[in-house]
Amino acid sequence: MRIHPRYVQYGAVAILSGGTLLTLAVLVFIVVFVLEKGLPVLSLDFLLSSPQDMGRAGGIFPTLIGTIALPLLAILIATPLGIGTSIYLTEYTRENRVTRVIRFGTDCLAGIPSIIFGLFGFIFFVTILGMGWSILSGGLTLAFMILPTIIRTSEEAIKAVPKSYRDVSFSLGATRWQTVKRVILPNALPGILTGVMLGIGRSIGETAAVIFTAGSSLRLPTSIFDSTRTMAVHFYILAREGISNENAYGTAAALIIAVLLVNLTAYWLMHWFIAKRS
Amino acid sequence: MTLIGEKGVRRILLATALSAISALLLIALFIIKEGLPFIFHYGLWNFLSSSDWEPQAGKFGIFPMVAASLWVTFGAMVVGAPLGVAGALFLSEFAPRPVMRVIKPMIELLAAIPSVVYGFIGVMVLAPLIRDYLGGPGLSVLAASIILGIMILPTVISISIDSIMAVPQSYREGSLALGATVWQTIHMVTIRAARSGILASIILGMGRAIGETMAVIMVAGNAVKIPHSALESVRSLTANIALEMSYATGLHRQALFATGVILFVVIIILNSAAMVAIRGKAARK
Amino acid sequence: MTAKFDIRDLSVSFHGKPVIRHISLQVAANGILGIIGPASSGKTTFLRVLNRMNELEQGSSVTGQVLMDGNDIYRSEVDAVALRKSVGMVFALPVPLPMSIHDNVVYGPTLAGISDRGRLTELTEKSLKAAFLWEEVKDRLNTSGLRLSGGQQQRLCLARVLAMEPGVILLDEPCSGLDPISTAKIEDALTELKRQYTIVLVTNNTKQAARISDETAFFLMGELIEMGPTNQMFTAPRQKRTNDYITGRFG
């Protein structure tokens, strides 16, 4: 029996849209589930007070600091490197063997699982360079991890700057670097910031790479040489060791809200960027 | 600027441009330096094929973990690949553009949700459901497969959408003009033209699934044994590293780094395959 | 009249494909040289050779000599960046940089290191006046250059070039996207400017060349077919192909 193509199509659309809806439902479910359980726990007091009894009671203040410090350090290191790379690739060289190697390296780095970053950070920064479990070790490891994201988004943002701007700038006697500094970077900035925000988002949520490099000390860190515990690690420890489901939910809610805020900012920037372009 | 000069700027930029590849080489170097001596010492075949993992007794067979990683990754592909490709096809071929512009970023948000949160959902929601309705401990191959399948969706969907959108509109018009329905066009023309990109998205998703650690630790149960059914508890390669790293010393630690080497090599192979798939497409055009 | 540019046996190719073949001509100082010819006859490339913008394209190679004021601009010790400060260029489509009108005009001078505010203000006014744009924008110098109409944008681009006080202005079909009124304003400005500047105007509008250029050169398929005083070119061309082109038989 041959089914009429039109019915085949109805069936296909039903299946495809069903799949899409299912995917969206999962997203909504995760966010709603975590927020529903966690929001009652989450309060300013919870965020700003110290944990007691391994996190069984009290708040999550030190982990909030850790969650700010690590991504901040990672971004400070990775952003100049990432932007420099993308400027070099787009403005200072033509496609050749060197750029192919750089791109291959970037793509591979993007695919490396976080546990490998963790192992590497542990052996290299923590042990061999003697930085110990510290914000510094963790930040450096995360910087390596988010570098590809920043390179890719910056490169796309820079490529999106019209070629005619470059022509005009050069024709007015600008050097390459003057053109980059005065025309290309200002115009690519929102796109670059999108990459930075995505990098921050990834750093906030990262666990495996952080737990082996920054450690899991619950004390309030006072310098970048101190060990710290991020919210993601705290949440993992609370949930996995069954210390306190209630506080785990509260931490998860804070984590999800932070990640959503950062990512929504990234999308907002990107849209603003595209709107400005056209 | 005048202090450094154009040549200086170029040199500085080249130096930054080498950062990513240097990072990759540094990572490879130190993981291999820590792990390779163990592989030579213990024997690669012995390491991969033996089922005895008893670090205290000096037995380091990772076969159960290899099997677990393969099972869980396979399961994740069964869950995630069809769903992801379906989503990509729907969004790029059927959904109105404004709908896609809203939904695609939402799906990409799935990638931003921390893996520990996925793991937690698996523990709190999925595992009890499996335990109650299908039996077994709940924390299992099945639970890990479903959670990982969801986690790879953003990768599969967004790369597939990009490759489907890259198919020239004229291909579709040519097919539609010959009287094909939209669906016939999709499955005879669009999917064929975009297949290498879709394949690449699935390979990259596989890489993510194999490498995922925290979510798997939380939902797979972590028993060191070769699973006989999807409802049994298993421990993946990544979970094994993360669980034992904090207290491992000496040969035991080296064995964990050796596991890292295996993982690293597998990931590089998968990434290269994905890149070949994408580049192969570019070359054909 | 003295020659500003003396071009001897110039050939240009991209990836080995010749675009300009063995062109020799002189560009007189303080005049307008109009270059006419059909599409892809090498006009734009010729223009971009004069300020070495062609070097920014991949795979370009130049042979022959381009002398400006008696010096070959393609000698290795000549700095292309410095050259472009004295040879300004206006492109076919108006491209204001995404910044204010004022910042657009002073872009070149600030690159050259001028930072004195008074001097920059003075340059802005002078250049905008010379480009016949001052009256229309003097009250809104801080609004974005992108807000201007197409014709105003192109005059802004001209003012931007004038602010560098170059000796030469190259124009690449500057009126191709403009309405007749805007075109007339640009032509008026150019006619004024030729007293101080050497102007090379590539145009696909032969009537424009007839209106404002002192000399006219006819390019075809990368070759210079004929060049002479504009009057003579349009009334008594020596070559049949020139006659066919300007009377509209092809192109």
XYZ file of N, CA, C and O in Angstrom, chain A residues 176-278:
412
model
N 47.490 49.304 9.659
C 46.621 48.176 9.960
C 46.122 48.244 11.405
O 44.937 48.069 11.687
N 47.068 48.511 12.307
C 46.680 48.523 13.722
C 45.740 49.684 14.026
O 44.790 49.543 14.796
N 45.986 50.845 13.401
C 45.062 51.971 13.601
C 43.660 51.595 13.122
O 42.661 51.923 13.763
N 43.602 50.897 11.990
C 42.310 50.467 11.471
C 41.618 49.516 12.441
O 40.428 49.637 12.721
N 42.401 48.572 12.983
C 41.841 47.619 13.940
C 41.313 48.361 15.161
O 40.188 48.150 15.614
N 42.141 49.256 15.685
C 41.831 49.909 16.949
C 40.656 50.871 16.802
O 39.800 50.936 17.664
N 40.613 51.611 15.697
C 39.643 52.696 15.622
C 38.373 52.336 14.889
O 37.339 52.966 15.094
N 38.432 51.358 14.003
C 37.228 51.021 13.238
C 36.730 49.610 13.539
O 35.559 49.402 13.820
N 37.637 48.637 13.511
C 37.178 47.250 13.584
C 36.741 46.867 14.993
O 35.621 46.392 15.200
N 37.599 47.106 15.987
C 37.231 46.685 17.345
C 35.973 47.389 17.857
O 35.089 46.726 18.405
N 35.845 48.727 17.702
C 34.615 49.355 18.201
C 33.368 48.755 17.567
O 32.350 48.587 18.223
N 33.456 48.410 16.279
C 32.280 47.865 15.611
C 32.022 46.405 15.943
O 30.905 45.928 15.818
N 33.081 45.694 16.325
C 32.912 44.268 16.627
C 32.646 44.053 18.113
O 32.373 42.932 18.543
N 32.713 45.132 18.892
C 32.684 44.986 20.349
C 31.488 44.208 20.898
O 31.682 43.286 21.706
N 30.253 44.534 20.467
C 29.136 43.770 21.034
C 29.266 42.278 20.757
O 28.989 41.451 21.640
N 29.716 41.939 19.553
C 29.895 40.524 19.220
C 30.957 39.884 20.087
O 30.814 38.751 20.544
N 32.030 40.627 20.324
C 33.098 40.105 21.168
C 32.588 39.912 22.594
O 32.846 38.887 23.237
N 31.812 40.901 23.068
C 31.263 40.784 24.425
C 30.336 39.576 24.545
O 30.284 38.933 25.598
N 29.624 39.262 23.460
C 28.783 38.067 23.484
C 29.631 36.844 23.799
O 29.269 36.022 24.652
N 30.770 36.735 23.134
C 31.670 35.608 23.381
C 32.160 35.607 24.821
O 32.227 34.557 25.461
N 32.474 36.789 25.325
C 32.942 36.883 26.707
C 31.858 36.412 27.674
O 32.120 35.647 28.607
N 30.626 36.850 27.413
C 29.528 36.436 28.293
C 29.330 34.917 28.235
O 29.107 34.267 29.257
N 29.410 34.354 27.020
C 29.251 32.895 26.909
C 30.361 32.192 27.686
O 30.136 31.167 28.337
N 31.570 32.754 27.617
C 32.687 32.191 28.373
C 32.435 32.252 29.873
O 32.683 31.288 30.605
N 31.907 33.384 30.331
C 31.588 33.511 31.758
C 30.544 32.469 32.142
O 30.665 31.786 33.154
N 29.517 32.348 31.284
C 28.456 31.378 31.559
C 29.009 29.975 31.722
O 28.652 29.246 32.644
N 29.921 29.621 30.819
C 30.493 28.276 30.890
C 31.334 28.116 32.154
O 31.307 27.070 32.801
N 32.074 29.144 32.511
C 32.915 29.056 33.711
C 32.082 28.910 34.978
O 32.447 28.185 35.886
N 30.962 29.639 35.016
C 30.130 29.583 36.221
C 29.614 28.173 36.456
O 29.574 27.690 37.571
N 29.218 27.510 35.359
C 28.599 26.203 35.508
C 29.591 25.047 35.597
O 29.211 23.918 35.856
N 30.864 25.317 35.363
C 31.847 24.240 35.288
C 32.136 23.630 36.659
O 32.241 24.335 37.649
N 32.265 22.307 36.677
C 32.548 21.633 37.942
C 33.824 20.811 37.864
O 34.743 21.002 38.670
N 33.878 19.894 36.896
C 34.977 18.923 36.868
C 36.342 19.600 36.785
O 37.285 19.210 37.470
N 36.435 20.638 35.953
C 37.738 21.291 35.790
C 38.088 22.123 37.016
O 39.264 22.361 37.305
N 37.074 22.557 37.743
C 37.309 23.465 38.871
C 37.660 22.711 40.141
O 38.550 23.103 40.896
N 36.992 21.599 40.348
C 37.134 20.896 41.624
C 38.572 20.389 41.814
O 39.073 20.335 42.930
N 39.270 20.068 40.696
C 40.649 19.576 40.809
C 41.696 20.680 40.780
O 42.873 20.425 40.933
N 41.264 21.903 40.507
C 42.251 22.971 40.387
C 42.070 24.066 41.434
O 43.056 24.611 41.932
N 40.810 24.386 41.746
C 40.573 25.417 42.749
C 40.251 24.794 44.094
O 40.171 25.479 45.107
N 40.061 23.472 44.088
C 39.759 22.787 45.329
C 38.321 22.995 45.749
O 37.473 23.358 44.942
N 38.049 22.779 47.033
C 36.670 22.918 47.485
C 36.604 23.499 48.893
O 35.710 23.177 49.657
N 37.563 24.365 49.210
C 37.549 24.964 50.547
C 36.345 25.871 50.706
O 36.024 26.656 49.824
N 35.706 25.753 51.854
C 34.514 26.573 52.093
C 34.858 27.899 52.775
O 33.986 28.696 53.066
N 36.166 28.086 53.062
C 36.553 29.357 53.709
C 36.473 30.494 52.699
O 36.622 30.299 51.490
N 36.280 31.685 53.223
C 36.240 32.850 52.355
C 37.658 33.126 51.838
O 38.573 33.332 52.635
N 37.867 33.112 50.512
C 39.218 33.334 50.008
C 39.636 34.797 50.202
O 38.812 35.704 50.105
N 40.910 35.014 50.511
C 41.381 36.387 50.694
C 42.384 36.791 49.612
O 42.701 37.960 49.475
N 42.903 35.817 48.865
C 43.786 36.170 47.758
C 43.623 35.135 46.658
O 42.952 34.100 46.869
N 44.237 35.396 45.505
C 44.064 34.431 44.421
C 44.879 33.160 44.664
O 44.806 32.221 43.885
N 45.642 33.131 45.748
C 46.393 31.912 46.051
C 45.626 30.996 47.002
O 46.094 29.931 47.360
N 44.416 31.446 47.396
C 43.591 30.623 48.277
C 42.716 29.675 47.473
O 42.302 29.990 46.363
N 42.460 28.536 48.076
C 41.506 27.609 47.484
C 40.101 28.185 47.655
O 39.842 28.973 48.558
N 39.214 27.815 46.755
C 37.837 28.291 46.888
C 36.885 27.231 46.374
O 37.298 26.268 45.727
N 35.628 27.432 46.673
C 34.608 26.515 46.177
C 33.576 27.334 45.427
O 33.059 28.302 45.962
N 33.305 26.952 44.181
C 32.284 27.702 43.430
C 30.898 27.144 43.774
O 30.780 26.074 44.373
N 29.871 27.870 43.361
C 28.502 27.408 43.621
C 28.258 26.050 42.982
O 27.608 25.189 43.566
N 28.799 25.877 41.755
C 28.579 24.609 41.058
C 29.192 23.451 41.843
O 28.568 22.396 42.023
N 30.413 23.652 42.351
C 31.073 22.598 43.133
C 30.329 22.369 44.445
O 30.099 21.228 44.856
N 29.921 23.467 45.077
C 29.187 23.372 46.337
C 27.902 22.571 46.140
O 27.592 21.650 46.907
N 27.204 22.908 45.096
C 25.956 22.227 44.782
C 26.213 20.733 44.566
O 25.499 19.879 45.090
N 27.276 20.438 43.828
C 27.615 19.040 43.551
C 27.886 18.295 44.849
O 27.372 17.187 45.073
N 28.675 18.923 45.735
C 29.028 18.253 46.984
C 27.796 18.081 47.875
O 27.555 17.000 48.438
N 26.989 19.120 47.968
C 25.769 19.031 48.781
C 24.862 17.914 48.275
O 24.342 17.103 49.052
N 24.678 17.872 46.943
C 23.739 16.910 46.379
C 24.297 15.497 46.443
O 23.624 14.550 46.830
N 25.571 15.358 46.082
C 26.135 14.034 45.956
C 26.364 13.380 47.305
O 26.157 12.181 47.475
N 26.789 14.167 48.256
C 27.043 13.581 49.569
C 25.813 13.641 50.460
O 25.888 13.338 51.644
N 24.720 14.056 49.846
C 23.463 14.075 50.582
C 23.508 14.934 51.827
O 22.883 14.630 52.841
N 24.263 16.028 51.788
C 24.408 16.862 52.976
C 23.114 17.614 53.269
O 22.615 17.590 54.395
N 22.593 18.268 52.239
C 21.336 18.972 52.454
C 20.674 19.207 51.111
O 21.131 20.010 50.315
N 19.580 18.484 50.875
C 18.883 18.673 49.607
C 18.310 20.070 49.493
O 18.292 20.663 48.431
N 17.866 20.576 50.655
C 17.235 21.893 50.652
C 18.235 22.955 50.182
O 17.963 23.735 49.272
N 19.416 22.955 50.827
C 20.421 23.944 50.429
C 20.965 23.672 49.031
O 21.388 24.590 48.341
N 20.954 22.385 48.648
C 21.372 22.066 47.288
C 20.438 22.740 46.290
O 20.885 23.360 45.322
N 19.137 22.636 46.535
C 18.172 23.287 45.644
C 18.377 24.797 45.617
O 18.321 25.438 44.571
N 18.603 25.355 46.792
C 18.811 26.807 46.859
C 20.015 27.225 46.028
O 19.954 28.186 45.251
N 21.112 26.455 46.181
C 22.320 26.763 45.417
C 22.079 26.581 43.921
O 22.522 27.398 43.103
N 21.365 25.490 43.581
C 21.082 25.239 42.170
C 20.283 26.383 41.568
O 20.538 26.806 40.430
N 19.317 26.894 42.342
C 18.508 28.006 41.832
C 19.396 29.215 41.567
O 19.289 29.867 40.524
N 20.297 29.512 42.526
C 21.197 30.649 42.341
C 22.060 30.440 41.098
O 22.269 31.347 40.285
N 22.541 29.203 40.934
C 23.398 28.853 39.801
C 22.657 29.051 38.477
O 23.162 29.667 37.535
N 21.445 28.495 38.422
C 20.652 28.586 37.184
C 20.345 30.038 36.851
O 20.457 30.468 35.696
N 19.982 30.799 37.879
C 19.649 32.208 37.624
C 20.882 32.943 37.082
O 20.795 33.689 36.099
N 22.033 32.679 37.713
C 23.260 33.343 37.256
C 23.556 32.985 35.798
O 23.830 33.855 34.966
N 23.472 31.694 35.488
C 23.792 31.242 34.124
C 22.802 31.814 33.114
O 23.181 32.272 32.037
N 21.508 31.806 33.485
C 20.503 32.345 32.564
C 20.727 33.832 32.329
O 20.663 34.310 31.196
N 21.003 34.561 33.408
C 21.225 36.003 33.263
C 22.384 36.285 32.315
O 22.280 37.107 31.409
N 23.475 35.566 32.548
C 24.667 35.786 31.724
C 24.377 35.466 30.255
O 24.722 36.226 29.352
N 23.698 34.339 30.026
C 23.423 33.954 28.651
C 22.408 34.862 27.977
O 22.527 35.168 26.797
N 21.397 35.282 28.743
C 20.421 36.191 28.148
C 21.096 37.513 27.789
O 20.811 38.093 26.740
N 22.010 37.969 28.632
C 22.762 39.186 28.306
C 23.527 38.983 27.001
O 23.563 39.862 26.140
N 24.126 37.804 26.868
C 24.877 37.503 25.646
C 23.968 37.587 24.422
O 24.320 38.197 23.413
N 22.766 36.995 24.508
C 21.855 37.025 23.359
C 21.364 38.427 23.083
O 21.236 38.854 21.946
N 21.104 39.158 24.178
C 20.636 40.521 24.004
C 21.699 41.344 23.269
O 21.397 42.091 22.349
N 22.937 41.171 23.676
C 24.041 41.883 23.018
C 24.108 41.543 21.540
O 24.275 42.400 20.682
N 23.957 40.227 21.256
C 24.076 39.782 19.885
C 22.963 40.390 19.041
O 23.203 40.859 17.935
N 21.741 40.431 19.592
C 20.626 40.978 18.823
C 20.780 42.467 18.604
O 20.526 42.984 17.527
N 21.247 43.125 19.647
C 21.486 44.554 19.542
C 22.498 44.823 18.444
O 22.364 45.737 17.645
N 23.492 43.969 18.418
C 24.569 44.038 17.445
C 24.018 43.876 16.025
O 24.281 44.669 15.131
N 23.188 42.832 15.847
C 22.641 42.562 14.517
C 21.693 43.684 14.095
O 21.719 44.139 12.960
N 20.902 44.175 15.058
C 19.948 45.249 14.749
C 20.702 46.503 14.321
O 20.310 47.193 13.389
N 21.809 46.782 15.006
C 22.581 47.977 14.705
C 23.205 47.867 13.316
O 23.300 48.841 12.582
N 23.617 46.638 12.999
C 24.265 46.385 11.719
C 23.364 46.728 10.539
O 23.776 47.325 9.566
N 22.081 46.344 10.638
C 21.211 46.486 9.460
C 20.487 47.817 9.445
O 20.645 48.657 10.271
